[in-house]
Amino acid sequence: MSFISLKNVCREYELNKGSFKALNDITLDINLGEFLMILGPSGCGKSTLLNIIGGMDKPTSGEVLIDDKDIAKYTDKELTKYRRDSVGFIFQSYNLIGNLTVLENVMLSNDKVSEDEALKALEKLGILDKKDSFPSSMSGGEMQRVSIARAIIKSPRILLCDEPTGALDSKNGKEVMEILKEMNHNGQTIIMVTHNLDYKKYATRIISLKDGSLDRGDNVEESA
Ligand code: ADP
Ligand code: MG
């Protein structure tokens, strides 16, 4: 039994012109502790796949087994609990709230988080001195650190990253990758979408999507 097991997952959108399959029959197993990288051109379904694994969206058909439980069958209430307890998200656009301070943004991740825990996370990411700053006064690298602090504070078993370095320069991008690498070494399962092939070396496995399907072609490779 894999930690995460997608079976024949489809995500179809009804459009005026008929239906469109953003994901088409995805079957994929992800083991505990993997650092899985997902590549593929814009529009191929990468974000849709992450959202389904993270319980932010549901497949139109297929199973999404997490520890053998099908979250595709969860009620909204069960999904909210799953997201809260098990999933952290990091986005390209940081998704911070502009009129809250850094500390407030981090504490918002979870109503059970104490200020102490939030401060520890900020310290770990090297931005403790920014705790009372507002996002608009910070650099992209700093804002992404805040969003990482928010995502990891509850030590989610699954960390989903949607182009987390997409808006960063190469120095900050590499620093974010090093943080993710350390989290993965500490046992977190990471699934990351990226366009940057320089980051392939951080992955334990790389897959490619093409037109909503797993690309079984030359691009699919396993790193050592
Ligand atoms: P990627 O992240 O790989 O760029 P997405 O997963 O965001 O791709 O989108 C996959 C496909 O699904 C795209 O063609 C997109 O236009 C389509 N899509 C996404 N959301 C919707 C929606 N709400 N309604 C219709 N089509 C959508
Ligand atoms: Mg996307």
Coordinates of C-alpha atoms and ligand atoms in Angstrom, one line a residue:
M1 CA 0.0 0.0 0.0
S2 CA 1.4 3.4 -1.0
F3 CA 1.0 6.5 1.1
I4 CA -0.8 8.3 -1.7
S5 CA -2.4 6.3 -4.4
L6 CA -4.3 7.8 -7.3
K7 CA -6.4 5.4 -9.3
N8 CA -7.8 6.3 -12.7
V9 CA -8.3 9.9 -11.7
C10 CA -10.2 12.2 -14.2
R11 CA -11.1 15.8 -13.8
E12 CA -13.5 17.0 -16.3
Y13 CA -14.9 20.5 -16.9
E14 CA -18.2 21.0 -18.6
L15 CA -17.8 23.8 -21.1
N16 CA -20.3 25.3 -23.6
K17 CA -18.5 23.4 -26.4
G18 CA -18.7 20.1 -24.5
S19 CA -16.5 18.7 -21.8
F20 CA -12.8 19.1 -21.3
K21 CA -10.6 16.6 -19.4
A22 CA -8.0 18.5 -17.4
L23 CA -6.8 15.2 -16.0
N24 CA -7.3 12.0 -18.0
D25 CA -7.0 8.7 -16.2
I26 CA -4.1 9.4 -13.9
T27 CA -2.9 6.3 -11.9
L28 CA 0.0 7.2 -9.7
D29 CA 1.5 5.9 -6.4
I30 CA 3.6 8.2 -4.1
N31 CA 5.5 6.8 -1.2
L32 CA 6.0 8.3 2.2
G33 CA 9.2 10.5 2.1
E34 CA 9.3 11.0 -1.6
F35 CA 10.3 14.3 -3.2
L36 CA 8.2 14.1 -6.3
M37 CA 8.7 16.7 -9.0
I38 CA 6.0 17.2 -11.6
L39 CA 7.0 18.8 -15.0
G40 CA 5.0 19.6 -18.0
P41 CA 3.9 22.6 -20.2
S42 CA 1.4 25.2 -19.0
G43 CA -2.1 23.9 -19.0
C44 CA -1.3 20.2 -18.8
G45 CA -3.0 19.7 -15.5
K46 CA -0.3 20.1 -12.9
S47 CA -2.1 22.5 -10.6
T48 CA -5.3 20.5 -11.0
L49 CA -3.4 17.4 -9.8
L50 CA -1.9 19.1 -6.8
N51 CA -5.3 20.5 -5.8
I52 CA -6.9 17.1 -6.0
I53 CA -4.2 15.5 -3.8
G54 CA -4.6 18.4 -1.4
G55 CA -8.3 18.1 -1.1
M56 CA -9.0 21.5 -2.6
D57 CA -10.7 20.0 -5.6
K58 CA -12.4 16.6 -6.3
P59 CA -11.9 14.3 -9.2
T60 CA -14.9 13.7 -11.5
S61 CA -14.1 10.0 -11.3
G62 CA -11.4 7.8 -9.8
E63 CA -10.0 7.3 -6.3
V64 CA -7.6 9.4 -4.3
L65 CA -6.3 7.2 -1.5
I66 CA -4.4 8.7 1.3
D67 CA -3.4 6.0 3.8
D68 CA -5.9 3.8 2.0
K69 CA -8.8 6.2 2.6
D70 CA -10.5 7.7 -0.5
I71 CA -10.6 11.4 0.0
A72 CA -12.6 11.8 -3.2
K73 CA -15.5 10.4 -1.2
Y74 CA -15.0 12.8 1.8
T75 CA -17.7 15.3 2.8
D76 CA -16.7 18.9 2.7
K77 CA -16.2 18.8 6.5
E78 CA -13.9 15.8 6.3
L79 CA -11.9 17.4 3.5
T80 CA -11.5 20.5 5.6
K81 CA -10.1 18.4 8.4
Y82 CA -7.8 16.5 6.0
R83 CA -6.5 19.8 4.6
R84 CA -6.0 21.3 8.1
D85 CA -4.3 18.2 9.6
S86 CA -2.3 16.7 6.8
V87 CA -1.6 19.2 4.0
G88 CA 0.6 22.3 3.6
F89 CA 0.5 24.4 0.4
I90 CA 3.2 26.7 -1.0
F91 CA 2.3 28.8 -4.1
Q92 CA 4.2 30.8 -6.5
S93 CA 2.2 33.9 -5.5
Y94 CA 2.8 33.3 -1.7
N95 CA -0.9 33.9 -0.9
L96 CA -0.1 36.1 2.1
I97 CA -2.7 38.5 3.5
G98 CA -1.5 42.1 3.0
N99 CA -3.0 43.8 6.0
L100 CA -1.7 41.2 8.4
T101 CA 1.9 41.1 9.8
V102 CA 4.3 38.3 9.1
L103 CA 3.6 36.7 12.5
E104 CA -0.2 37.0 12.0
N105 CA 0.0 35.5 8.6
V106 CA 1.9 32.5 10.0
M107 CA -0.5 32.1 13.0
L108 CA -3.4 32.1 10.6
S109 CA -2.3 28.6 9.3
N110 CA -3.9 26.9 12.2
D111 CA -6.1 28.0 15.1
K112 CA -4.1 25.7 17.4
V113 CA -0.8 27.4 16.7
S114 CA 0.7 29.2 19.6
E115 CA 2.7 32.4 19.1
D116 CA 5.7 30.6 20.4
E117 CA 5.5 28.0 17.7
A118 CA 5.0 30.6 15.0
L119 CA 8.1 32.5 16.3
K120 CA 10.1 29.4 16.2
A121 CA 9.1 28.7 12.6
L122 CA 10.1 32.3 11.6
E123 CA 13.4 31.8 13.4
K124 CA 14.1 28.6 11.6
L125 CA 13.5 30.3 8.3
G126 CA 15.7 33.2 9.2
I127 CA 13.0 35.9 9.2
L128 CA 12.3 36.4 12.9
D129 CA 13.4 40.0 12.6
K130 CA 10.5 40.5 10.1
K131 CA 7.8 39.3 12.4
D132 CA 6.0 42.7 12.7
S133 CA 6.5 43.6 9.0
F134 CA 3.8 43.6 6.4
P135 CA 4.2 41.5 3.2
S136 CA 4.3 44.6 0.9
S137 CA 7.6 45.7 2.5
M138 CA 9.3 42.4 1.9
S139 CA 11.3 40.8 -1.0
G140 CA 9.9 37.8 -2.8
G141 CA 12.4 35.5 -1.1
E142 CA 11.3 36.8 2.3
M143 CA 7.6 36.4 1.4
Q144 CA 8.1 32.9 0.2
R145 CA 9.8 32.1 3.5
V146 CA 6.8 33.4 5.4
S147 CA 4.5 31.2 3.3
I148 CA 6.8 28.2 4.0
A149 CA 6.7 29.0 7.7
R150 CA 2.9 29.0 7.4
A151 CA 2.9 25.7 5.5
I152 CA 5.2 23.8 7.8
I153 CA 4.1 25.0 11.2
K154 CA 1.7 22.1 11.6
S155 CA 4.3 19.7 10.2
P156 CA 1.9 18.5 7.5
R157 CA 2.6 15.0 6.2
I158 CA 2.1 16.2 2.7
L159 CA 3.7 19.4 1.4
L160 CA 2.4 20.6 -2.0
C161 CA 4.4 23.2 -3.8
D162 CA 3.0 24.8 -7.0
E163 CA 5.9 26.5 -8.7
P164 CA 7.3 27.8 -5.4
T165 CA 10.3 29.4 -6.9
G166 CA 8.5 30.8 -10.0
A167 CA 8.7 34.4 -8.9
L168 CA 12.1 34.2 -7.3
D169 CA 15.6 35.0 -8.6
S170 CA 18.0 32.1 -8.8
K171 CA 19.7 32.8 -5.5
N172 CA 16.4 32.9 -3.5
G173 CA 15.0 30.0 -5.6
K174 CA 18.0 27.9 -4.6
E175 CA 17.6 28.9 -0.9
V176 CA 13.9 27.9 -1.0
M177 CA 14.9 24.5 -2.6
E178 CA 17.5 23.9 0.2
I179 CA 14.8 24.6 2.8
L180 CA 12.5 22.1 1.0
K181 CA 15.3 19.6 0.8
E182 CA 15.9 19.8 4.6
M183 CA 12.1 19.3 5.2
N184 CA 12.1 16.3 3.0
H185 CA 15.1 14.9 4.9
N186 CA 13.1 15.4 8.0
G187 CA 10.5 13.0 6.7
Q188 CA 8.0 15.3 4.9
T189 CA 6.6 14.0 1.6
I190 CA 6.9 16.8 -1.0
I191 CA 5.1 17.1 -4.3
M192 CA 6.3 20.0 -6.3
V193 CA 5.4 21.5 -9.7
T194 CA 8.2 23.3 -11.4
H195 CA 9.4 24.5 -14.8
N196 CA 13.0 24.9 -13.6
L197 CA 15.0 21.9 -14.7
D198 CA 17.9 23.1 -12.6
Y199 CA 16.0 21.8 -9.6
K200 CA 15.7 18.2 -10.9
K201 CA 18.5 17.1 -8.6
Y202 CA 16.4 17.8 -5.5
A203 CA 13.8 15.2 -6.6
T204 CA 13.7 11.6 -5.6
R205 CA 11.5 11.0 -8.7
I206 CA 10.3 13.1 -11.6
I207 CA 7.2 12.7 -13.7
S208 CA 5.8 14.6 -16.6
L209 CA 2.2 15.5 -17.5
K210 CA 1.1 16.0 -21.0
D211 CA -2.5 17.1 -22.0
G212 CA -3.8 15.8 -18.6
S213 CA -2.1 12.4 -18.9
L214 CA 1.1 11.0 -17.4
D215 CA 3.8 11.2 -20.0
R216 CA 5.4 7.8 -20.2
G217 CA 7.9 9.1 -22.8
D218 CA 11.5 10.0 -22.5
N219 CA 10.9 12.7 -20.0
V220 CA 10.0 10.3 -17.3
E221 CA 13.0 9.4 -15.3
E222 CA 14.0 8.3 -11.9
S223 CA 17.0 9.9 -10.2
A224 CA 19.5 7.7 -8.4
Ligands
ADP1 P1 -1.1 23.7 -15.3 O1 -1.1 23.9 -13.8 O2 -0.4 22.5 -15.7 O3 -0.7 25.0 -16.0 P2 -4.0 23.5 -14.7 O4 -4.1 22.3 -13.9 O5 -4.1 24.9 -14.1 O6 -2.7 23.5 -15.6 O7 -5.1 23.5 -15.9 C1 -5.3 22.3 -16.7 C2 -6.3 22.6 -17.8 O8 -7.6 22.7 -17.2 C3 -6.1 23.9 -18.5 O9 -6.3 23.7 -19.9 C4 -7.1 24.9 -17.9 O10 -7.5 25.8 -18.9 C5 -8.2 23.9 -17.6 N1 -9.0 24.4 -16.4 C6 -8.5 24.7 -15.2 N2 -9.5 25.1 -14.4 C7 -10.6 25.2 -15.1 C8 -12.0 25.6 -14.9 N3 -12.4 26.0 -13.7 N4 -12.9 25.5 -16.0 C9 -12.5 25.1 -17.1 N5 -11.2 24.7 -17.4 C10 -10.3 24.7 -16.5
MG2 MG -0.4 25.6 -12.6

